[in-house]
Tab-separated table of C-alpha atoms in Angstrom:
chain	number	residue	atom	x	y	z
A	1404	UNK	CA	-18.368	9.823	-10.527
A	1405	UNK	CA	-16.257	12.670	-11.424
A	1406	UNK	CA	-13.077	12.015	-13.338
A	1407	UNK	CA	-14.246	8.286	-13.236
A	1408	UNK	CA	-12.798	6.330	-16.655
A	1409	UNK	CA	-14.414	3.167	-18.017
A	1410	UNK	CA	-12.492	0.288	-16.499
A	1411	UNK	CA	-12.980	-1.296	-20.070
A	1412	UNK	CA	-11.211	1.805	-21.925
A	1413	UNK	CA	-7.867	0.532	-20.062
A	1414	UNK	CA	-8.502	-2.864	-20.754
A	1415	UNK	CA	-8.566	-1.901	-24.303
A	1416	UNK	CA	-5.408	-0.314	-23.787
A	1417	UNK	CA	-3.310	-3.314	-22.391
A	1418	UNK	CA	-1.786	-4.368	-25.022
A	1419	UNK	CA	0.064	-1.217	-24.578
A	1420	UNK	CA	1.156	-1.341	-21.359
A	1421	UNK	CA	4.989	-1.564	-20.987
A	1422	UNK	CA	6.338	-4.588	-19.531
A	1423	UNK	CA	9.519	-5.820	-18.920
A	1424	UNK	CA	9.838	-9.671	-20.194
A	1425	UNK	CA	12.082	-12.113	-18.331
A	1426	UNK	CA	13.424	-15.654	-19.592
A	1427	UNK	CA	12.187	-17.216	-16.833
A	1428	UNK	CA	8.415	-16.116	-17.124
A	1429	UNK	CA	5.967	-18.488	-19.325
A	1430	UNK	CA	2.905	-17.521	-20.936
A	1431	UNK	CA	-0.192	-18.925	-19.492
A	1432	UNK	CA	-1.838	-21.293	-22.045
A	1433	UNK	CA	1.941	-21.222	-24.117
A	1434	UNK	CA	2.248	-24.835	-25.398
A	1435	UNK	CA	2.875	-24.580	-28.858
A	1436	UNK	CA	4.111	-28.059	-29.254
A	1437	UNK	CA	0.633	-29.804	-28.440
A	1438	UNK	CA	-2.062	-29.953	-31.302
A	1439	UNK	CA	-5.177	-27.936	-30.257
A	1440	UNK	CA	-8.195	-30.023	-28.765
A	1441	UNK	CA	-10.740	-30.961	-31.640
A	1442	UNK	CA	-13.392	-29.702	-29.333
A	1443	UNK	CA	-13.191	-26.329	-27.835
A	1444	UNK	CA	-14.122	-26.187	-23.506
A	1445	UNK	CA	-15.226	-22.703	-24.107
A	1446	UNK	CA	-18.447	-23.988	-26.363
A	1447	UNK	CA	-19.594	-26.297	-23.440
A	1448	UNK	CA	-19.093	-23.853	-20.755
A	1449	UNK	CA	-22.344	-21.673	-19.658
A	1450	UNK	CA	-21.890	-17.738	-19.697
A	1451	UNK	CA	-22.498	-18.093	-15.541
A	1452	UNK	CA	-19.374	-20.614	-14.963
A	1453	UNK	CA	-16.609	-18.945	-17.177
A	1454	UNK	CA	-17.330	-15.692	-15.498
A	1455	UNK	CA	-16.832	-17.433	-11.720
A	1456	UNK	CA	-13.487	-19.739	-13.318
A	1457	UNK	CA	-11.970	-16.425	-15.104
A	1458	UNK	CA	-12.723	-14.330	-11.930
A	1459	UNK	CA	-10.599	-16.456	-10.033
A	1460	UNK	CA	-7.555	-15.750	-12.273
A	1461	UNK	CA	-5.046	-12.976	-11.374
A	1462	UNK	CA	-5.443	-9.762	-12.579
A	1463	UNK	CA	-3.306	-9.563	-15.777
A	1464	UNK	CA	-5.047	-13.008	-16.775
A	1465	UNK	CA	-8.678	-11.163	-16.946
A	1466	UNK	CA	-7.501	-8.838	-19.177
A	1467	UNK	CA	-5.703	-10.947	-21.640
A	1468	UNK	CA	-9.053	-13.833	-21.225
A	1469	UNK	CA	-10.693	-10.663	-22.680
A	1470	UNK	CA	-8.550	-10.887	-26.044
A	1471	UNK	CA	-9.855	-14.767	-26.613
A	1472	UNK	CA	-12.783	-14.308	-28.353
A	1473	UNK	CA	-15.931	-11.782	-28.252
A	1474	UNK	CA	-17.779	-13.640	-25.817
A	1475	UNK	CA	-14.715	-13.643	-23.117
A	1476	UNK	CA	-14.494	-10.144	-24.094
A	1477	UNK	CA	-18.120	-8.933	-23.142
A	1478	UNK	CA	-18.115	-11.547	-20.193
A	1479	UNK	CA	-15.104	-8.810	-18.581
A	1480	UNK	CA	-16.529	-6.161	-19.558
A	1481	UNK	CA	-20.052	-6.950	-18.154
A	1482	UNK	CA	-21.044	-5.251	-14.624
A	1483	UNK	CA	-22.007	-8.870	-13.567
A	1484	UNK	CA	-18.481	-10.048	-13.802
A	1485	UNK	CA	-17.149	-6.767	-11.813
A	1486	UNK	CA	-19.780	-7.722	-9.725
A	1487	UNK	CA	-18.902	-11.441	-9.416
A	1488	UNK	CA	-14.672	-9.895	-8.647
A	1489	UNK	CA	-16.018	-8.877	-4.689
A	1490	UNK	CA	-16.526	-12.696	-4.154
A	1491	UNK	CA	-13.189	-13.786	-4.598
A	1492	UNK	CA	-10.180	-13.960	-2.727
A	1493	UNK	CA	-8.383	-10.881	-2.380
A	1494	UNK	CA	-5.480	-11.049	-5.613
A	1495	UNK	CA	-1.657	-10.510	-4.741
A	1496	UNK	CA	-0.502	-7.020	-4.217
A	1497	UNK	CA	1.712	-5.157	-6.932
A	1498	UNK	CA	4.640	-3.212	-5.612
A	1499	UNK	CA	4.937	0.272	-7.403
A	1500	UNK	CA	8.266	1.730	-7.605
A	1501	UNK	CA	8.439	5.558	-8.366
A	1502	UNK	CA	11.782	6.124	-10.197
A	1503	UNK	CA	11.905	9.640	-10.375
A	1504	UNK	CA	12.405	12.584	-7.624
A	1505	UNK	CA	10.681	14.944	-10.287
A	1506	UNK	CA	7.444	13.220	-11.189
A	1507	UNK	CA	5.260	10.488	-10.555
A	1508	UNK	CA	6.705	8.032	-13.273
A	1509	UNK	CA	7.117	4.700	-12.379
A	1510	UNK	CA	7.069	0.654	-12.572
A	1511	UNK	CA	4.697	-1.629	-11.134
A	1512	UNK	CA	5.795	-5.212	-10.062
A	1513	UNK	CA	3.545	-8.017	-9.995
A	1514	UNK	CA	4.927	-10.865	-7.832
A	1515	UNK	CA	2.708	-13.466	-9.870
A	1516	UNK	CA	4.237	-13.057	-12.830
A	1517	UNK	CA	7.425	-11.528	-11.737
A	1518	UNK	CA	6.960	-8.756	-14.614
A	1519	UNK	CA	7.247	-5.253	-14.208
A	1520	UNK	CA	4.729	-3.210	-15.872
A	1521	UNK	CA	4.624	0.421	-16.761
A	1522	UNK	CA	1.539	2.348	-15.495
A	1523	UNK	CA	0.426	5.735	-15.164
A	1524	UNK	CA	-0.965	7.252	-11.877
A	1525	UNK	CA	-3.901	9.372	-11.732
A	1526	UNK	CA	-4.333	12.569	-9.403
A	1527	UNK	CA	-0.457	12.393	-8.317
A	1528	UNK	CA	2.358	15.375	-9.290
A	1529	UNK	CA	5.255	14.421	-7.191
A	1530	UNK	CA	6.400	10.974	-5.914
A	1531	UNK	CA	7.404	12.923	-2.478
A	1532	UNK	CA	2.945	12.713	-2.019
A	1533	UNK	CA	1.554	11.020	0.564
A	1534	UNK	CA	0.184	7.799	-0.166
A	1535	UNK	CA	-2.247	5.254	1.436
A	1536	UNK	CA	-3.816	1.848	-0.348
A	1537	UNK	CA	-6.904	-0.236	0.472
A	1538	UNK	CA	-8.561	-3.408	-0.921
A	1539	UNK	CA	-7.851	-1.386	-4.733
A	1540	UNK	CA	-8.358	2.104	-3.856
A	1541	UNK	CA	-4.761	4.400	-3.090
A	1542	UNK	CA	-5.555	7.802	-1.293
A	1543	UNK	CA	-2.746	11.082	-2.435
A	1544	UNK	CA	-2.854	13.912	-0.221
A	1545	UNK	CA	-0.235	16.564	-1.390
A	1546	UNK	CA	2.820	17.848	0.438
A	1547	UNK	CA	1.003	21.375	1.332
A	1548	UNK	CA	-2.415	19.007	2.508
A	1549	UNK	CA	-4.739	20.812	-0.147
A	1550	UNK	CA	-5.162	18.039	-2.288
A	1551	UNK	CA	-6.589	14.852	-1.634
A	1552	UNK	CA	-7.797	12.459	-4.232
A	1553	UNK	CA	-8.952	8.533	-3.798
A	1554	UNK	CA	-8.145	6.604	-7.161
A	1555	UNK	CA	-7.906	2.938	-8.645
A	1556	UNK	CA	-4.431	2.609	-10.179
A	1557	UNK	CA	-5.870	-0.304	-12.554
A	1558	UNK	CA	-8.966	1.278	-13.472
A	1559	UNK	CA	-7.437	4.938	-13.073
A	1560	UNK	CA	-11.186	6.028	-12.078
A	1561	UNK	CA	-10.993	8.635	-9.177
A	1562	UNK	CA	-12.602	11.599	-7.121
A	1563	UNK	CA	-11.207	14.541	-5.660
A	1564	UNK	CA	-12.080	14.896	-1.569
A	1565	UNK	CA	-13.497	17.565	-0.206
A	1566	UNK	CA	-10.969	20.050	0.768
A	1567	UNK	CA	-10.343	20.116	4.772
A	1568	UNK	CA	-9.558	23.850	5.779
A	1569	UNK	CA	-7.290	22.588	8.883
A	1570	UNK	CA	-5.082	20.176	6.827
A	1571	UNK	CA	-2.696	22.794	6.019
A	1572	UNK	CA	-1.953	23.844	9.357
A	1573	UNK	CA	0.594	21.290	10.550
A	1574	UNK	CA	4.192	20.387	10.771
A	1575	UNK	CA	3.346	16.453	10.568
A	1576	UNK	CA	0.909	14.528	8.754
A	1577	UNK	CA	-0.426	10.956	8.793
A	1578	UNK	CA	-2.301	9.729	5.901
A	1579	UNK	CA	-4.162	6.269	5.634
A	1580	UNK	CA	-6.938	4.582	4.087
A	1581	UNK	CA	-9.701	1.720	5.052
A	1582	UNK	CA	-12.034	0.185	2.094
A	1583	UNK	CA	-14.659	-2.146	3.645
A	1584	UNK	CA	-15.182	-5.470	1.532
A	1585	UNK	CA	-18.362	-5.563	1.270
A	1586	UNK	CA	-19.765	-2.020	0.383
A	1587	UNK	CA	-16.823	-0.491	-1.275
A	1588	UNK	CA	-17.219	2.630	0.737
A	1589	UNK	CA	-14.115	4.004	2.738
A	1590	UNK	CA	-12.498	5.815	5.603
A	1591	UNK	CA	-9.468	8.329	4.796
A	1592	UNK	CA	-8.278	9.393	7.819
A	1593	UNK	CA	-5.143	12.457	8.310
A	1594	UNK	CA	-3.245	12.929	11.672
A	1595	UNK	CA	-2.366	16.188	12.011
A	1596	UNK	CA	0.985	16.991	14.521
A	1597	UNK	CA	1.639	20.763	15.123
A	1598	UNK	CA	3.947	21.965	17.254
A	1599	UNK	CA	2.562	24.411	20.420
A	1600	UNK	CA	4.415	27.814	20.295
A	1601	UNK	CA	6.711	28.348	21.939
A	1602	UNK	CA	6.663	24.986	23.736
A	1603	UNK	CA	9.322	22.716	22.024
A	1604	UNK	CA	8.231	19.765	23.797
A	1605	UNK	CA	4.250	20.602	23.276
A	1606	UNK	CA	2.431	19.483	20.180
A	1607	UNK	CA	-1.420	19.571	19.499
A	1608	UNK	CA	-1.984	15.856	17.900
A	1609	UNK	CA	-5.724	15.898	16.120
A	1610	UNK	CA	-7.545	13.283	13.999
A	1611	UNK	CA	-9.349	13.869	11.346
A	1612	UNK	CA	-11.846	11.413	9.247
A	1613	UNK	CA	-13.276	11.705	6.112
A	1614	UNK	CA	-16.369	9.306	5.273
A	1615	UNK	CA	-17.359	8.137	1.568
A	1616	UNK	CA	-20.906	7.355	2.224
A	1617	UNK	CA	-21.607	11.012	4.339
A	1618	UNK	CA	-18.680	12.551	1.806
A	1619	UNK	CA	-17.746	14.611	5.023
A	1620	UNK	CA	-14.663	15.209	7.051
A	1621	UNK	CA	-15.003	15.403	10.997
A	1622	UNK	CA	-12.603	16.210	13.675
A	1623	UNK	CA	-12.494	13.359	16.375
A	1624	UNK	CA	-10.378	13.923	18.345
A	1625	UNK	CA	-7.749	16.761	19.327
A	1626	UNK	CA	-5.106	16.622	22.533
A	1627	UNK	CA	-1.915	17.888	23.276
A	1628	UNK	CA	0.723	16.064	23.919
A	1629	UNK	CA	4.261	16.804	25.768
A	1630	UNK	CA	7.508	15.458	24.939
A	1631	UNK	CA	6.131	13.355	21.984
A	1632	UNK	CA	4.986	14.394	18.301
A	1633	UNK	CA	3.083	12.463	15.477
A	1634	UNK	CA	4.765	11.710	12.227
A	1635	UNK	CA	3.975	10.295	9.389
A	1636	UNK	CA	3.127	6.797	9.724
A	1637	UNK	CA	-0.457	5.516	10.138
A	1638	UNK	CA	-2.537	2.803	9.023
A	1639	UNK	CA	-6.258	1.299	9.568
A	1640	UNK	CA	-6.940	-2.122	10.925
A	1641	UNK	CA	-10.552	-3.339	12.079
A	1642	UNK	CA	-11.843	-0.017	12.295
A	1643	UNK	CA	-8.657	0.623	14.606
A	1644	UNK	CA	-6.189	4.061	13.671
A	1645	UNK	CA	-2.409	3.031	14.346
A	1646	UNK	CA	-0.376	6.279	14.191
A	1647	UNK	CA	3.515	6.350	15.878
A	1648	UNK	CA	4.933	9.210	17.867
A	1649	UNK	CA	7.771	10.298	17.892
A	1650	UNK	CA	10.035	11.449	21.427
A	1651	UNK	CA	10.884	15.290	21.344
A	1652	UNK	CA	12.606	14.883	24.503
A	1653	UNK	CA	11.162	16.987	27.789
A	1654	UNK	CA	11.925	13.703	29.953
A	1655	UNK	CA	13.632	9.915	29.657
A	1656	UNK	CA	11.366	7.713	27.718
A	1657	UNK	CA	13.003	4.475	27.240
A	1658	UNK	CA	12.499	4.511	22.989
A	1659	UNK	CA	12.328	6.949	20.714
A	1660	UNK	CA	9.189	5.560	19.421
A	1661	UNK	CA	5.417	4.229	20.563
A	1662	UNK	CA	2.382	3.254	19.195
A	1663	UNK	CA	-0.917	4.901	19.194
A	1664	UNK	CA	-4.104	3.328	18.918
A	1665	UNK	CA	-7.525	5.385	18.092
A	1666	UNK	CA	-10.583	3.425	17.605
A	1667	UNK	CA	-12.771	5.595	14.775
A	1668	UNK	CA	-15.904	4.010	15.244
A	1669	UNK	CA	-16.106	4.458	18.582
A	1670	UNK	CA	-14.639	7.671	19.709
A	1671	UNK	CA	-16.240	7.932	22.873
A	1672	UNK	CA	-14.872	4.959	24.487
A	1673	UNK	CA	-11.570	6.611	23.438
A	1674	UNK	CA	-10.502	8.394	26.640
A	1675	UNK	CA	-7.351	10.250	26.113
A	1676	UNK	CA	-4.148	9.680	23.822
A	1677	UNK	CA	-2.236	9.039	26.433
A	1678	UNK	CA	-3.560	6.364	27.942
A	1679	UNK	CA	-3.576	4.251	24.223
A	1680	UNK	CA	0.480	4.226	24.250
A	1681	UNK	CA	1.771	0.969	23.033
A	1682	UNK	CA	5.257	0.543	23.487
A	1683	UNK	CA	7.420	-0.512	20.211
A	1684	UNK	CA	9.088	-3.782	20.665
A	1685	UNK	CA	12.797	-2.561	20.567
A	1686	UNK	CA	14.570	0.176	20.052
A	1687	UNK	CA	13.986	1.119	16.457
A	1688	UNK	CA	15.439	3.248	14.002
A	1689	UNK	CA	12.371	3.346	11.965
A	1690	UNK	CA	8.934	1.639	11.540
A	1691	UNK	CA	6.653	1.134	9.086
A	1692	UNK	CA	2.993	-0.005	9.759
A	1693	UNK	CA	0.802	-1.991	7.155
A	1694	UNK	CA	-1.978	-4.177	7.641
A	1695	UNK	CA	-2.123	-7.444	5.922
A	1696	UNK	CA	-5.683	-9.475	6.448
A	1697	UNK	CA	-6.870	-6.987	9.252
A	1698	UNK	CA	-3.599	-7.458	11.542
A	1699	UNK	CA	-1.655	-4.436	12.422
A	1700	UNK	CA	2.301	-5.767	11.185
A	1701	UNK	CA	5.089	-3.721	11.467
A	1702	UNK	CA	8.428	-3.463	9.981
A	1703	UNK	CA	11.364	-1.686	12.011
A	1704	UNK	CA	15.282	-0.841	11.653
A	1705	UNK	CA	16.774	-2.214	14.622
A	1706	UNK	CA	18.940	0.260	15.729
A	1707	UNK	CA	22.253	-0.727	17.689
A	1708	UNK	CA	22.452	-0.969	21.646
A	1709	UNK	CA	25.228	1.472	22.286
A	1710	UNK	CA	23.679	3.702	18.877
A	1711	UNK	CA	20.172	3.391	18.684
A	1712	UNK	CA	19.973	5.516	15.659
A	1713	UNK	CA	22.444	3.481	13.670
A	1714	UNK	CA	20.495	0.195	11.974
A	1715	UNK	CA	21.868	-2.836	12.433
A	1716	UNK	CA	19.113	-5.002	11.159
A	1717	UNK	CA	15.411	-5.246	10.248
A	1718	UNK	CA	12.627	-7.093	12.103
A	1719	UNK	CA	9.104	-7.665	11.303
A	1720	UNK	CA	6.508	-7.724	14.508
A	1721	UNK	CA	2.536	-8.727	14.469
A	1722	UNK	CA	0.311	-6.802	17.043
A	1723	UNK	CA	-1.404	-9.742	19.376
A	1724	UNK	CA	-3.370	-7.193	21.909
A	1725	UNK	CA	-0.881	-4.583	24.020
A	1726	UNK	CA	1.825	-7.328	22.893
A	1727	UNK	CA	4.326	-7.028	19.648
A	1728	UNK	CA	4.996	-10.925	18.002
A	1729	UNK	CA	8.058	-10.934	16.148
A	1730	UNK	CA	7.599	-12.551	12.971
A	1731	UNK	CA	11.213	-12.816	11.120
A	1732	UNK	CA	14.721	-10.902	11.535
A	1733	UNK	CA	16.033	-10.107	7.405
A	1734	UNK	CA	18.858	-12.578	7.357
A	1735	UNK	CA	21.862	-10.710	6.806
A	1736	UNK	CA	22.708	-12.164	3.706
A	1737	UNK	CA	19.958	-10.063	2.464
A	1738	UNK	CA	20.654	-6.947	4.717
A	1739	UNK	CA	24.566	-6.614	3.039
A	1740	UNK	CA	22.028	-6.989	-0.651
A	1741	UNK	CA	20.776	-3.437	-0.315
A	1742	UNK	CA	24.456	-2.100	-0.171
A	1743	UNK	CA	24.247	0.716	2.191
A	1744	UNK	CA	20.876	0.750	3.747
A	1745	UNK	CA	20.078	3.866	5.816
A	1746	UNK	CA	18.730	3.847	9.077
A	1747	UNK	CA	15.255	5.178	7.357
A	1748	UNK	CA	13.661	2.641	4.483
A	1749	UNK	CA	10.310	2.159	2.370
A	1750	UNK	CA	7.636	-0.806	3.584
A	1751	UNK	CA	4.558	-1.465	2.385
A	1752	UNK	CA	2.584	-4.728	2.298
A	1753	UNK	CA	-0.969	-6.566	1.581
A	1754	UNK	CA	-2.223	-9.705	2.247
A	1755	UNK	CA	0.495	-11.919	3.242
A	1756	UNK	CA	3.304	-9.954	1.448
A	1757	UNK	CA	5.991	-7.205	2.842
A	1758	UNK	CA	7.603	-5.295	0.237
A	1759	UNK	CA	10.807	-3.647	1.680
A	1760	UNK	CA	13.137	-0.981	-0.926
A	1761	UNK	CA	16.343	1.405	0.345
A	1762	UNK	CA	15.748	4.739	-0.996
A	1763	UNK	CA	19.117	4.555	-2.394
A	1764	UNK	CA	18.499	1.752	-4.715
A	1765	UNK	CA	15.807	0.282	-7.025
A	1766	UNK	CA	16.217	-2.960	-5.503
A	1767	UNK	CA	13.648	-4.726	-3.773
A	1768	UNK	CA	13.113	-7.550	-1.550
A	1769	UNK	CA	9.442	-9.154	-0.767
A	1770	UNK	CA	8.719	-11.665	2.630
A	1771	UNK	CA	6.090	-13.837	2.222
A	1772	UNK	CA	4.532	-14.153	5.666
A	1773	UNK	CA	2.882	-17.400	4.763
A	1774	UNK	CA	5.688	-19.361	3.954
A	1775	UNK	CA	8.499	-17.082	6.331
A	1776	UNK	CA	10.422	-16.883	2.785
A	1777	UNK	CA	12.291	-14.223	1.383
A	1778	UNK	CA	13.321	-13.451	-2.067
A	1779	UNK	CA	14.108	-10.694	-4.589
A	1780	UNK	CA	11.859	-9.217	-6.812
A	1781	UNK	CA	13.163	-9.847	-10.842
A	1782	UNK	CA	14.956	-6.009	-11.268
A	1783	UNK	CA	13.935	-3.351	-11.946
A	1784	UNK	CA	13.954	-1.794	-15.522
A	1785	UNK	CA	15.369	1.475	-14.055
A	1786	UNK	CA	18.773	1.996	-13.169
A	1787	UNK	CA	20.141	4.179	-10.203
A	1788	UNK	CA	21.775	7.303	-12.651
A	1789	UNK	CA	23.368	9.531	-10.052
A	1790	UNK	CA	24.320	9.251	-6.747
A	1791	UNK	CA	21.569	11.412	-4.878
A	1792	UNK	CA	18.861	9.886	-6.993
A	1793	UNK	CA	16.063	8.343	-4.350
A	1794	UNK	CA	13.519	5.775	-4.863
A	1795	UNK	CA	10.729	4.734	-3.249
A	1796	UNK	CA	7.414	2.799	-3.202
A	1797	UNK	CA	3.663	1.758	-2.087
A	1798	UNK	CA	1.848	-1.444	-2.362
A	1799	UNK	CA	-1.617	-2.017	-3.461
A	1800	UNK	CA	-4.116	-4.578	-4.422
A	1801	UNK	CA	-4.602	-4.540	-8.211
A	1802	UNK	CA	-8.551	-4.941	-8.816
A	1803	UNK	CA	-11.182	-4.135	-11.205
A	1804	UNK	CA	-14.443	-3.792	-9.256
A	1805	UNK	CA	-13.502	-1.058	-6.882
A	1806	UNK	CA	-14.264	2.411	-7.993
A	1807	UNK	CA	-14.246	5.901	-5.109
């Protein structure tokens, strides 16, 4: 594929990868102390079981298993172990935390480990991109919707898409991604939101999908709307676009916010925008979507009652049908931890984590869903330097197999 890079160069280059070590963090396998077995589990162990027990280890494990011995080395390198990787459960996701307003450079966090590693990115310029992840893949489209490129951060193999000549033409844009499982191929799809002119309160909202497997872009759907605008917050779930809108006034609607839902595989049971409003479950300041395990989750400022637009909290809300679940309120303990947090945020997540950063601060606080628990990641090797400096942030899955 073009610009695609041997998975196994970068596992050559580990060793090189900058990492941040912390006292609390113990080498797997580290036990100096106890005198080494007289027999050896890796000499009774067929080829066909070590790759199934080391594909079941998390991602930074496979590459070090591959520094044991030749035969663990061309066991991970082998396209039977890559293919062996799409039968196991999906690994945690890594948090990646851009730390510059000028380029792309950044940290990666990995919550199993608690380590921060230091990673280039592929096919990005500018950390102000924007970004969408799936199942190992991230999508960067860039800020004048001319460049759009599908990569895996790990692996860095990628492909540039197909340029889309009506990208460019919008005030708004909505970027997301959907890998399926099982075939590897994916759906990028773009929202574009352009104001009508002359009409303040008119905007022409239109969807547009690119497909891997027909490596074409279509037009599914375009509508105008009045008094509401798309942004730039979208994501996939069971073949199911989420996209929010955004009130631009022309009447009274009760929030400043709703939900959109566009089904992409099935466009002619659609019917019109309007008529797939989904009303946000408070009044909200912000909102970021994500989808962990195929449920729509979002996380929202929750603005004040007297000053919606002033945060006074964050919740997190599961989509059960028409119907928002809320899932946890950030105690405030953790709130007041951010310093000042403006009423606008980074949120990303992946299977049962929620990664949540200020802008104004490298530090950043995960929520397991699982276990309802909240904690803060080990920090970051990058310090804030000056006061306007921003930082912010996307979560994907770290894996080995998936190539665009």
């Amino acid at each position: 594929m073009a610009g695609e890079t041997s998975w196994i160069s970068n596992f050559n280059e580990y060793p090189r990868w900058e990492t941040r070590e912390f006292d609390t963090f113990t080498e797997l396998g580290e036990e100096a102390d106890k005198e080494t077995p007289a027999v050896s589990i890796d000499t009774l162990l067929p080829d066909e079981l070590l790759e199934r027990i080391i594909a079941f280890l998390p991602i930074v494990s496979i590459f070090r298993a591959g520094c044991v011995s030749k035969r663990w080395h061309e066991i991970v390198s082998s396209k039977r172990f890559l293919w062996s990787l799409s039968n196991v459960p999906p690994q945690k996701p890594w948090y990646f935390m851009f730390t510059s307003s000028d380029d792309p450079s950044g940290f990666a966090y990995d919550p199993v480990f608690r380590k921060w590693y230091g990673i280039e990115l592929p096919c990005i310029d500018a950390s102000n991109w924007f970004i969408a992840s799936s199942h190992g893949l991230v999508c960067f489209m860039d800020n004048d919707r001319s460049d759009l490129s599908v990569c895996n951060p790990i692996t860095t193999s990628h492909r540039k898409l197909e340029e889309h000549p009506g990208l460019k033409l919008s005030d708004y844009s909505a970027l997301a991604i959907s890998v399926s499982r099982k075939s590897h191929s994916y759906n990028v799809s773009v929202v574009k939101s352009k104001q009508v002119p002359g009409h303040f309160f008119q905007w022409d909202i239109s969807i547009h999908i690119y497909n891997s497997e027909k490596m074409t872009w279509v037009t599914t759907l375009t509508e105008e709307l009045m008094g509401w605008r798309g942004g730039e917050e979208s994501v996939i779930c069971n073949d199911v676009l989420y996209f929010l809108v955004y009130s631009t006034g022309g009447g009274q609607p009760e929030s400043r916010h709703a939900l959109i839902a566009y089904n992409i595989t099935n466009q002619s049971s659609q019917g019109s925008l309007k008529r797939s409003f989904i009303d946000v479950p408070c009044s909200l300041t912000c909102g970021r979507l994500m989808n962990l395990k195929e449920k729509l989750v979002m996380v929202g400022g929750i603005g004040k009652q007297d000053r919606p637009d002033i945060i006074k909290g964050i919740g997190i809300w599961v989509l059960k049908g028409q119907k928002w679940e809320e899932i946890a309120k950030m105690p405030h303990k953790y709130f007041q931890g951010f310093g000042e947090l403006d009423d606008v945020f980074a949120s990303s997540g992946g299977d049962d984590l929620i990664f949540i950063q200020s802008y104004g601060a490298p530090a950043l606080l995960i929520f397991d869903m699982n276990i309802k628990q909240w904690k803060w990641s080990h920090k970051c090797p990058v310090t804030k330097k000056f006061p306007l400096q921003l930082f912010t942030g996307f979560c994907f899955e770290p894996r080995l197999e998936v190539s665009p």
